[in-house]
Amino acid sequence: MRIGPYQLENNLMVAPMAGITDRPFRQLCRRLGAGLAVSEMLSSNPKVWKTDKSMNRMDHSGESGIRSVQIAGADPELMAQAAQFNVSNGAQIIDINMGCPAKKVNKKLAGSALLQYPELVEEIVQAVVNAVDVPVTLKIRTGWDPENRNGIEIARIAERNGIASLAVHGRTRACMYKGNAEYATIKAIKAAVGIPVVANGDIDSPQKAKQVLDYTGADAIMIGRAAQGRPWIFREIDHYLRTGETLAAPELSEVRSILMEHLVNLHQFYGMPMGVRIARKHVSWYLQAHDQDGQFRRVFNALDDANAQVETLEHYFETLAAN
């Protein structure tokens, strides 16, 4: 798939997820088969750009691949300024968030709340596209609620105002993450516009990825929650789409290697104590299949020292390998 001048290595993308798709996670997913990893959502409010959270989210130092940065807000002028600021900071693609369903985002009229106001959507898209010389992409949901699915209308606004590609999470804002993704709506949106469309929602296996691509006609797929604790899902999907064969699950030794790499990178990226805290959720996701009663995760979550986390995990994997 191509986005402006950029040809992606494949048609697999990492969905931007607040508090998750930081630089360590993006780099890991890229190494394990993702063609593009979009950054965490950044506020268009310049007052927060110098906070530790925003500075971490803007950190792309040494990052491989195409740097795509997602911005969120409701004011066209501020969104344009945020786009310019991030391009000056190394962003090669600007992604506009109109898909986040979180209350704290929507109460500011940002994220998926914007889908209620197509005229404002158009103003924001125009402002951002005109403000920068890099491709601008857009992430949406199918609408505000099941009675107001206006994804096709928003897609057409995006296309006529220069959006380079459109990612669609197959749920309305009201649906949050409940129920099943609406692939029929994504299919209808794809049929209505000529720009590349990316399908997102409930894609958790190579077989499901192919099914969604075949049914919707989408140009690419975007994976979010299914990659938590399983970043090798991109490698598995890529192999299946290319060969039709199912790739063997990673050996325990490789899971250990990937997790330990991720853990150390989180410690280095965030420092202490934040690195230790953020590592807990990732380790929990990785170990769900191995620590089914949650006993080890409870022990791990009580640790507040980086070295203790590393040593405890090493011992845990040694025990698993011996059994």
mmCIF file of N, CA and C in Angstrom, residues 87-151:
data_model
loop_
_atom_site.group_PDB
_atom_site.id
_atom_site.type_symbol
_atom_site.label_atom_id
_atom_site.label_comp_id
_atom_site.label_asym_id
_atom_site.label_seq_id
_atom_site.Cartn_x
_atom_site.Cartn_y
_atom_site.Cartn_z
ATOM 1 N N VAL A 87 5.717 17.769 12.273
ATOM 2 C CA VAL A 87 6.527 17.608 11.060
ATOM 3 C C VAL A 87 7.931 18.164 11.302
ATOM 4 N N SER A 88 8.001 19.299 11.975
ATOM 5 C CA SER A 88 9.313 19.877 12.293
ATOM 6 C C SER A 88 10.091 18.985 13.252
ATOM 7 N N ASN A 89 9.368 18.113 13.959
ATOM 8 C CA ASN A 89 9.984 17.204 14.928
ATOM 9 C C ASN A 89 10.261 15.830 14.320
ATOM 10 N N GLY A 90 10.049 15.695 13.004
ATOM 11 C CA GLY A 90 10.405 14.459 12.331
ATOM 12 C C GLY A 90 9.272 13.619 11.792
ATOM 13 N N ALA A 91 8.010 14.030 11.983
ATOM 14 C CA ALA A 91 6.891 13.243 11.461
ATOM 15 C C ALA A 91 6.894 13.261 9.934
ATOM 16 N N GLN A 92 6.716 12.093 9.337
ATOM 17 C CA GLN A 92 6.653 11.981 7.873
ATOM 18 C C GLN A 92 5.219 11.813 7.385
ATOM 19 N N ILE A 93 4.330 11.432 8.288
ATOM 20 C CA ILE A 93 2.896 11.350 8.017
ATOM 21 C C ILE A 93 2.184 11.913 9.237
ATOM 22 N N ILE A 94 1.141 12.703 9.015
ATOM 23 C CA ILE A 94 0.284 13.188 10.101
ATOM 24 C C ILE A 94 -1.043 12.444 10.019
ATOM 25 N N ASP A 95 -1.438 11.844 11.123
ATOM 26 C CA ASP A 95 -2.704 11.115 11.198
ATOM 27 C C ASP A 95 -3.654 11.865 12.121
ATOM 28 N N ILE A 96 -4.859 12.125 11.656
ATOM 29 C CA ILE A 96 -5.866 12.834 12.451
ATOM 30 C C ILE A 96 -6.759 11.820 13.157
ATOM 31 N N ASN A 97 -6.897 11.980 14.467
ATOM 32 C CA ASN A 97 -7.732 11.066 15.244
ATOM 33 C C ASN A 97 -9.178 11.561 15.286
ATOM 34 N N MET A 98 -10.066 10.784 14.675
ATOM 35 C CA MET A 98 -11.500 11.002 14.818
ATOM 36 C C MET A 98 -12.161 9.676 15.150
ATOM 37 N N GLY A 99 -11.397 8.823 15.864
ATOM 38 C CA GLY A 99 -11.908 7.504 16.195
ATOM 39 C C GLY A 99 -11.895 7.168 17.666
ATOM 40 N N CYS A 100 -11.137 7.909 18.476
ATOM 41 C CA CYS A 100 -11.039 7.579 19.895
ATOM 42 C C CYS A 100 -12.393 7.744 20.584
ATOM 43 N N PRO A 101 -12.874 6.715 21.315
ATOM 44 C CA PRO A 101 -14.181 6.806 21.964
ATOM 45 C C PRO A 101 -14.114 7.224 23.431
ATOM 46 N N ALA A 102 -12.899 7.490 23.945
ATOM 47 C CA ALA A 102 -12.747 7.771 25.369
ATOM 48 C C ALA A 102 -13.507 9.027 25.790
ATOM 49 N N LYS A 103 -14.143 8.967 26.955
ATOM 50 C CA LYS A 103 -14.953 10.101 27.426
ATOM 51 C C LYS A 103 -14.123 11.364 27.591
ATOM 52 N N LYS A 104 -12.910 11.223 28.159
ATOM 53 C CA LYS A 104 -12.095 12.411 28.415
ATOM 54 C C LYS A 104 -11.662 13.095 27.128
ATOM 55 N N VAL A 105 -11.628 12.349 26.034
ATOM 56 C CA VAL A 105 -11.309 12.927 24.723
ATOM 57 C C VAL A 105 -12.571 13.510 24.092
ATOM 58 N N ASN A 106 -13.650 12.748 24.154
ATOM 59 C CA ASN A 106 -14.895 13.177 23.512
ATOM 60 C C ASN A 106 -15.520 14.402 24.167
ATOM 61 N N LYS A 107 -15.321 14.567 25.481
ATOM 62 C CA LYS A 107 -15.921 15.731 26.148
ATOM 63 C C LYS A 107 -15.271 17.037 25.687
ATOM 64 N N LYS A 108 -14.099 16.922 25.068
ATOM 65 C CA LYS A 108 -13.440 18.094 24.481
ATOM 66 C C LYS A 108 -13.779 18.225 22.999
ATOM 67 N N LEU A 109 -14.742 17.423 22.557
ATOM 68 C CA LEU A 109 -15.220 17.391 21.180
ATOM 69 C C LEU A 109 -14.167 16.836 20.221
ATOM 70 N N ALA A 110 -13.181 16.113 20.759
ATOM 71 C CA ALA A 110 -12.155 15.515 19.918
ATOM 72 C C ALA A 110 -12.469 14.037 19.706
ATOM 73 N N GLY A 111 -11.590 13.341 18.962
ATOM 74 C CA GLY A 111 -11.800 11.931 18.705
ATOM 75 C C GLY A 111 -13.079 11.678 17.942
ATOM 76 N N SER A 112 -13.783 10.608 18.287
ATOM 77 C CA SER A 112 -14.976 10.220 17.538
ATOM 78 C C SER A 112 -16.150 11.172 17.751
ATOM 79 N N ALA A 113 -16.081 12.059 18.756
ATOM 80 C CA ALA A 113 -17.151 13.052 18.946
ATOM 81 C C ALA A 113 -17.291 13.949 17.721
ATOM 82 N N LEU A 114 -16.211 14.132 16.985
ATOM 83 C CA LEU A 114 -16.238 15.001 15.801
ATOM 84 C C LEU A 114 -17.144 14.455 14.702
ATOM 85 N N LEU A 115 -17.405 13.152 14.709
ATOM 86 C CA LEU A 115 -18.234 12.562 13.665
ATOM 87 C C LEU A 115 -19.653 13.117 13.679
ATOM 88 N N GLN A 116 -20.041 13.740 14.790
ATOM 89 C CA GLN A 116 -21.372 14.360 14.865
ATOM 90 C C GLN A 116 -21.446 15.659 14.072
ATOM 91 N N TYR A 117 -20.280 16.185 13.672
ATOM 92 C CA TYR A 117 -20.238 17.514 13.062
ATOM 93 C C TYR A 117 -19.423 17.487 11.767
ATOM 94 N N PRO A 118 -20.018 17.006 10.681
ATOM 95 C CA PRO A 118 -19.290 16.881 9.416
ATOM 96 C C PRO A 118 -18.657 18.189 8.928
ATOM 97 N N GLU A 119 -19.314 19.316 9.177
ATOM 98 C CA GLU A 119 -18.747 20.596 8.725
ATOM 99 C C GLU A 119 -17.443 20.897 9.457
ATOM 100 N N LEU A 120 -17.398 20.601 10.751
ATOM 101 C CA LEU A 120 -16.172 20.801 11.521
ATOM 102 C C LEU A 120 -15.097 19.807 11.085
ATOM 103 N N VAL A 121 -15.517 18.582 10.784
ATOM 104 C CA VAL A 121 -14.573 17.590 10.252
ATOM 105 C C VAL A 121 -13.880 18.149 9.018
ATOM 106 N N GLU A 122 -14.667 18.735 8.132
ATOM 107 C CA GLU A 122 -14.104 19.273 6.890
ATOM 108 C C GLU A 122 -13.146 20.432 7.172
ATOM 109 N N GLU A 123 -13.505 21.293 8.111
ATOM 110 C CA GLU A 123 -12.636 22.423 8.453
ATOM 111 C C GLU A 123 -11.297 21.939 9.001
ATOM 112 N N ILE A 124 -11.345 20.929 9.856
ATOM 113 C CA ILE A 124 -10.108 20.392 10.446
ATOM 114 C C ILE A 124 -9.244 19.738 9.378
ATOM 115 N N VAL A 125 -9.866 18.920 8.552
ATOM 116 C CA VAL A 125 -9.107 18.234 7.499
ATOM 117 C C VAL A 125 -8.461 19.244 6.558
ATOM 118 N N GLN A 126 -9.221 20.226 6.129
ATOM 119 C CA GLN A 126 -8.676 21.264 5.241
ATOM 120 C C GLN A 126 -7.504 21.973 5.891
ATOM 121 N N ALA A 127 -7.658 22.349 7.153
ATOM 122 C CA ALA A 127 -6.616 23.105 7.853
ATOM 123 C C ALA A 127 -5.326 22.301 7.971
ATOM 124 N N VAL A 128 -5.442 21.021 8.328
ATOM 125 C CA VAL A 128 -4.252 20.192 8.522
ATOM 126 C C VAL A 128 -3.578 19.883 7.190
ATOM 127 N N VAL A 129 -4.361 19.510 6.203
ATOM 128 C CA VAL A 129 -3.792 19.189 4.885
ATOM 129 C C VAL A 129 -3.066 20.395 4.294
ATOM 130 N N ASN A 130 -3.644 21.576 4.458
ATOM 131 C CA ASN A 130 -3.035 22.785 3.902
ATOM 132 C C ASN A 130 -1.826 23.276 4.701
ATOM 133 N N ALA A 131 -1.682 22.767 5.915
ATOM 134 C CA ALA A 131 -0.623 23.279 6.793
ATOM 135 C C ALA A 131 0.715 22.586 6.603
ATOM 136 N N VAL A 132 0.706 21.372 6.036
ATOM 137 C CA VAL A 132 1.943 20.595 5.946
ATOM 138 C C VAL A 132 2.152 20.041 4.539
ATOM 139 N N ASP A 133 3.397 19.684 4.260
ATOM 140 C CA ASP A 133 3.749 19.139 2.949
ATOM 141 C C ASP A 133 3.928 17.628 2.980
ATOM 142 N N VAL A 134 3.486 16.980 4.066
ATOM 143 C CA VAL A 134 3.560 15.524 4.168
ATOM 144 C C VAL A 134 2.149 14.954 4.032
ATOM 145 N N PRO A 135 2.020 13.663 3.732
ATOM 146 C CA PRO A 135 0.682 13.068 3.641
ATOM 147 C C PRO A 135 -0.066 13.171 4.969
ATOM 148 N N VAL A 136 -1.369 13.390 4.860
ATOM 149 C CA VAL A 136 -2.237 13.422 6.040
ATOM 150 C C VAL A 136 -3.231 12.275 5.913
ATOM 151 N N THR A 137 -3.320 11.459 6.964
ATOM 152 C CA THR A 137 -4.260 10.349 6.986
ATOM 153 C C THR A 137 -5.310 10.604 8.066
ATOM 154 N N LEU A 138 -6.369 9.812 8.063
ATOM 155 C CA LEU A 138 -7.479 10.027 8.992
ATOM 156 C C LEU A 138 -7.937 8.695 9.552
ATOM 157 N N LYS A 139 -8.202 8.664 10.868
ATOM 158 C CA LYS A 139 -8.761 7.474 11.528
ATOM 159 C C LYS A 139 -10.145 7.827 12.050
ATOM 160 N N ILE A 140 -11.154 7.023 11.679
ATOM 161 C CA ILE A 140 -12.528 7.285 12.096
ATOM 162 C C ILE A 140 -13.176 6.002 12.613
ATOM 163 N N ARG A 141 -14.387 6.177 13.133
ATOM 164 C CA ARG A 141 -15.286 5.050 13.384
ATOM 165 C C ARG A 141 -16.415 5.124 12.352
ATOM 166 N N THR A 142 -17.329 4.181 12.409
ATOM 167 C CA THR A 142 -18.387 4.150 11.404
ATOM 168 C C THR A 142 -19.451 5.213 11.630
ATOM 169 N N GLY A 143 -19.408 5.861 12.781
ATOM 170 C CA GLY A 143 -20.368 6.905 13.102
ATOM 171 C C GLY A 143 -20.406 7.130 14.600
ATOM 172 N N TRP A 144 -21.300 8.028 15.022
ATOM 173 C CA TRP A 144 -21.411 8.336 16.444
ATOM 174 C C TRP A 144 -22.159 7.244 17.196
ATOM 175 N N ASP A 145 -23.253 6.758 16.628
ATOM 176 C CA ASP A 145 -24.021 5.668 17.229
ATOM 177 C C ASP A 145 -24.706 4.899 16.107
ATOM 178 N N PRO A 146 -25.309 3.739 16.411
ATOM 179 C CA PRO A 146 -25.907 2.925 15.342
ATOM 180 C C PRO A 146 -26.975 3.646 14.526
ATOM 181 N N GLU A 147 -27.605 4.668 15.106
ATOM 182 C CA GLU A 147 -28.624 5.416 14.364
ATOM 183 C C GLU A 147 -28.005 6.498 13.473
ATOM 184 N N ASN A 148 -26.729 6.718 13.654
ATOM 185 C CA ASN A 148 -26.056 7.781 12.898
ATOM 186 C C ASN A 148 -24.713 7.291 12.355
ATOM 187 N N ARG A 149 -24.789 6.295 11.494
ATOM 188 C CA ARG A 149 -23.575 5.781 10.835
ATOM 189 C C ARG A 149 -23.328 6.629 9.584
ATOM 190 N N ASN A 150 -22.426 7.585 9.719
ATOM 191 C CA ASN A 150 -22.159 8.497 8.599
ATOM 192 C C ASN A 150 -20.730 8.345 8.078
ATOM 193 N N GLY A 151 -20.198 7.119 8.213
ATOM 194 C CA GLY A 151 -18.837 6.875 7.768
ATOM 195 C C GLY A 151 -18.610 7.188 6.300
#
